[in-house]
mmCIF file of C-alpha atoms in Angstrom:
data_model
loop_
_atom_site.group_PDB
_atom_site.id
_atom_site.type_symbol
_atom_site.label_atom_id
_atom_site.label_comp_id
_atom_site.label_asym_id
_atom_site.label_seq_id
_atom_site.Cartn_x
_atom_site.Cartn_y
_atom_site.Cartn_z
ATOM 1 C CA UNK A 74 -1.627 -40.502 10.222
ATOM 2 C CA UNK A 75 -2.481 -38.119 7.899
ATOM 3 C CA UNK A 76 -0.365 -37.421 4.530
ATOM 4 C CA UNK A 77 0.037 -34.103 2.278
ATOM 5 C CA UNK A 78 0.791 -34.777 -1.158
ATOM 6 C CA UNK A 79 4.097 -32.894 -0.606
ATOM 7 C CA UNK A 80 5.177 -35.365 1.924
ATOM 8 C CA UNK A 81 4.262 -38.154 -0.473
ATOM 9 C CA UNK A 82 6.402 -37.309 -2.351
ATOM 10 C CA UNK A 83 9.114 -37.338 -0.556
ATOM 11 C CA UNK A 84 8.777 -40.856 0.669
ATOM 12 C CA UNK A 85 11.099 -43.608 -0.802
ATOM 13 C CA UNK A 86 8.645 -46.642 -2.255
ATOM 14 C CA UNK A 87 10.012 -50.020 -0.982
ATOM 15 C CA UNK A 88 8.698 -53.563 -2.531
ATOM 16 C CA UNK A 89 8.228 -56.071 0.646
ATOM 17 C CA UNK A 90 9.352 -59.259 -1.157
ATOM 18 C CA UNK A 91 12.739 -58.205 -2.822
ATOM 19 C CA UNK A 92 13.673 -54.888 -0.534
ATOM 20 C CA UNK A 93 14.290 -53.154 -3.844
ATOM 21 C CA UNK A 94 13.826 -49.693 -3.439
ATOM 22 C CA UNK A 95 11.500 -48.656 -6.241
ATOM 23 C CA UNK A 96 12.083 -44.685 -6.080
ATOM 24 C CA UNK A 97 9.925 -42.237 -4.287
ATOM 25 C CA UNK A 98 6.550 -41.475 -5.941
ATOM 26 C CA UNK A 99 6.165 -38.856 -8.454
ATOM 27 C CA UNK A 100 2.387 -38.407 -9.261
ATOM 28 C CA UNK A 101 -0.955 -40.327 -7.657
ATOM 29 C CA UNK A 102 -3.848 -40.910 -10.405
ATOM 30 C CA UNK A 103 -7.065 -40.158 -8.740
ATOM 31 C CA UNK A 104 -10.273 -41.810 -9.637
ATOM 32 C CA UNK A 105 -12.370 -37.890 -9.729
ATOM 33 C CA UNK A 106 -16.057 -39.717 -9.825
ATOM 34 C CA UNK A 107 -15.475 -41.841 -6.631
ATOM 35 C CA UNK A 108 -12.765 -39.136 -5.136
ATOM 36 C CA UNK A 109 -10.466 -41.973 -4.554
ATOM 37 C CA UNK A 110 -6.400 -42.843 -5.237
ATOM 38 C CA UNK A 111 -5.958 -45.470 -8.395
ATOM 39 C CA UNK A 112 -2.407 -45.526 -8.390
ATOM 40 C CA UNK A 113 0.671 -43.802 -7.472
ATOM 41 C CA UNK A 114 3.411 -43.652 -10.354
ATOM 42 C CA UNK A 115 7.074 -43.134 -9.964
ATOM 43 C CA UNK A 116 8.758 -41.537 -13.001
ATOM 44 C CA UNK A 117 11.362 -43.717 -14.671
ATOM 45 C CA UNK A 118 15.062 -42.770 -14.231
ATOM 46 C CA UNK A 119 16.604 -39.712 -16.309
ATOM 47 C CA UNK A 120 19.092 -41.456 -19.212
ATOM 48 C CA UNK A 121 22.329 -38.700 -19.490
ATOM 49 C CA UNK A 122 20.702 -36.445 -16.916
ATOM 50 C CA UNK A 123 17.793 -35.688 -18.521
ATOM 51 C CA UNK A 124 19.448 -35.327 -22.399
ATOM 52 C CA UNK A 125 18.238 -38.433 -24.185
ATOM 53 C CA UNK A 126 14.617 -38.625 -21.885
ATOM 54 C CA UNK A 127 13.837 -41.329 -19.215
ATOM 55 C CA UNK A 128 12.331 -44.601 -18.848
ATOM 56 C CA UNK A 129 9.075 -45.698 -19.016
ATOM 57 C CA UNK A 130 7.406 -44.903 -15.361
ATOM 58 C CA UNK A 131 6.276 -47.230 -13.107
ATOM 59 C CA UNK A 132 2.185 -47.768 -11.906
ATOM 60 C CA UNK A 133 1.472 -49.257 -8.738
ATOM 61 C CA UNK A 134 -1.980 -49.688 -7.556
ATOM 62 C CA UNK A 135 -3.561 -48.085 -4.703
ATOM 63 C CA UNK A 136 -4.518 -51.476 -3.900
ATOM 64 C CA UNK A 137 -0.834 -52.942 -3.646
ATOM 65 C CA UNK A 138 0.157 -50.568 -1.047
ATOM 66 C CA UNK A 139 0.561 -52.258 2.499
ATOM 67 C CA UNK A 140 1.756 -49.405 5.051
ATOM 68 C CA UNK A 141 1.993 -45.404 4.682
ATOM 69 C CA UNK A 142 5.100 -44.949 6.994
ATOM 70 C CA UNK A 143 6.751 -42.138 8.086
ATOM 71 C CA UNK A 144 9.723 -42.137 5.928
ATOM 72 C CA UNK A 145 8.537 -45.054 3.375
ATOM 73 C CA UNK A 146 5.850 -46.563 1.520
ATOM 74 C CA UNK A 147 5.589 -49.988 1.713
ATOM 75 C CA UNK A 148 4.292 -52.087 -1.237
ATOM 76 C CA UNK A 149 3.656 -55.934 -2.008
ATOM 77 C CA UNK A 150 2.585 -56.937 -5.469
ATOM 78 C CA UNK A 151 1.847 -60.718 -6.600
ATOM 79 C CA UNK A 152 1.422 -59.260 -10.561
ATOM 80 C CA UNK A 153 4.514 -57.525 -12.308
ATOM 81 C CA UNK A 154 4.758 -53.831 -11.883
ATOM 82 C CA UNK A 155 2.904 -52.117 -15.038
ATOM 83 C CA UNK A 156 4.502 -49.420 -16.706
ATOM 84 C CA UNK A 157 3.539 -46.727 -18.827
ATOM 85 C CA UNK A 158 4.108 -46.079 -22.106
ATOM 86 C CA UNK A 159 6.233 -42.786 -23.279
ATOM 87 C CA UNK A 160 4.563 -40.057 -24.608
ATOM 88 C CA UNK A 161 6.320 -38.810 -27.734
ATOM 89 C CA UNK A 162 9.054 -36.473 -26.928
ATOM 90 C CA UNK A 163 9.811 -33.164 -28.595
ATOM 91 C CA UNK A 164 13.186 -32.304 -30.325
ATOM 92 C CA UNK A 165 15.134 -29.082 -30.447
ATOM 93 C CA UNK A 166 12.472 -27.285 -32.864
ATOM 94 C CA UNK A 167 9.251 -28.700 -31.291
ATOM 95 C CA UNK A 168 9.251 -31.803 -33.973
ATOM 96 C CA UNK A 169 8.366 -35.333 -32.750
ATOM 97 C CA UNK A 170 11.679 -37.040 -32.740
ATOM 98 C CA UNK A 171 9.858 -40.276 -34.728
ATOM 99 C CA UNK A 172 9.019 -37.066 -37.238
ATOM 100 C CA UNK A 173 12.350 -35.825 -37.768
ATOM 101 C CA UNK A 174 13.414 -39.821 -38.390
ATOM 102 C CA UNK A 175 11.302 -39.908 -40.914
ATOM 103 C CA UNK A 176 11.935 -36.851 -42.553
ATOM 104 C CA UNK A 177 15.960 -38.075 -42.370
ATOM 105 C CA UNK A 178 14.801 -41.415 -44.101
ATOM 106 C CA UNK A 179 12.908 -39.547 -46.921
#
C-alpha cells in the first residue's frame, strides 16, 4: 500500500495493548543521511483551545509501528511513550513567557 504524507496524517494512531487511541500523527522525523522514517510524533492536546499552549508531544518510533492500515496506524510499544520537551513559548510582545516572569519577580 502506498502512503502520502497527507494521508498520514489523517490516520488515527491506536496502541495494540490498551486500545487507547493516541491521536492521529502530526509530523514524521526523518533520518536525511539514510533517507529513512525515525519517528512519527503526535502533537500534545491544545489546553483552552490553543490560549495557554499544549502538552508536551508524543514520539513513537518507526520501529514500534506494527500495521499501516487504511484508516489507522497500529502501534505496540514494550518501553513508555517518550515525549518531547516544549520549546519556549512566546507572549503577547514576542517575550519568552519564563522572561516576562522574571522581569515580574525583579
Amino acid at each position: 500500500m502506498k502512503c502520502t504524507l497527507t494521508e498520514l496524517k489523517h490516520k488515527e494512531l491506536i496502541e495494540t495493548k490498551t486500545g487507547t487511541m493516541l491521536g492521529k500523527i502530526s509530523d514524521i522525523e526523518i533520518d536525511t543521511d539514510n533517507a529513512s522514517i525515525v519517528s512519527v510524533i503526535v502533537y500534545g492536546r491544545p489546553r483552552l483551545f490553543g490560549i495557554l499552549g499544549r502538552d508536551s508531544d508524543m514520539i513513537i518510533r518507526y520501529s514500534d509501528i506494527d500495521l499501516i492500515g487504511r484508516d489507522t496506524v497500529l502501534i505496540s510499544s514494550d518501553e513508555k511513550l517518550s515525549w518531547r520537551e516544549q520549546q519556549p513559548r512566546l507572549g503577547f510582545i514576542g517575550k519568552s513567557r519564563d522572561d516576562e516572569a522574571q522581569t515580574a519577580y525583579a
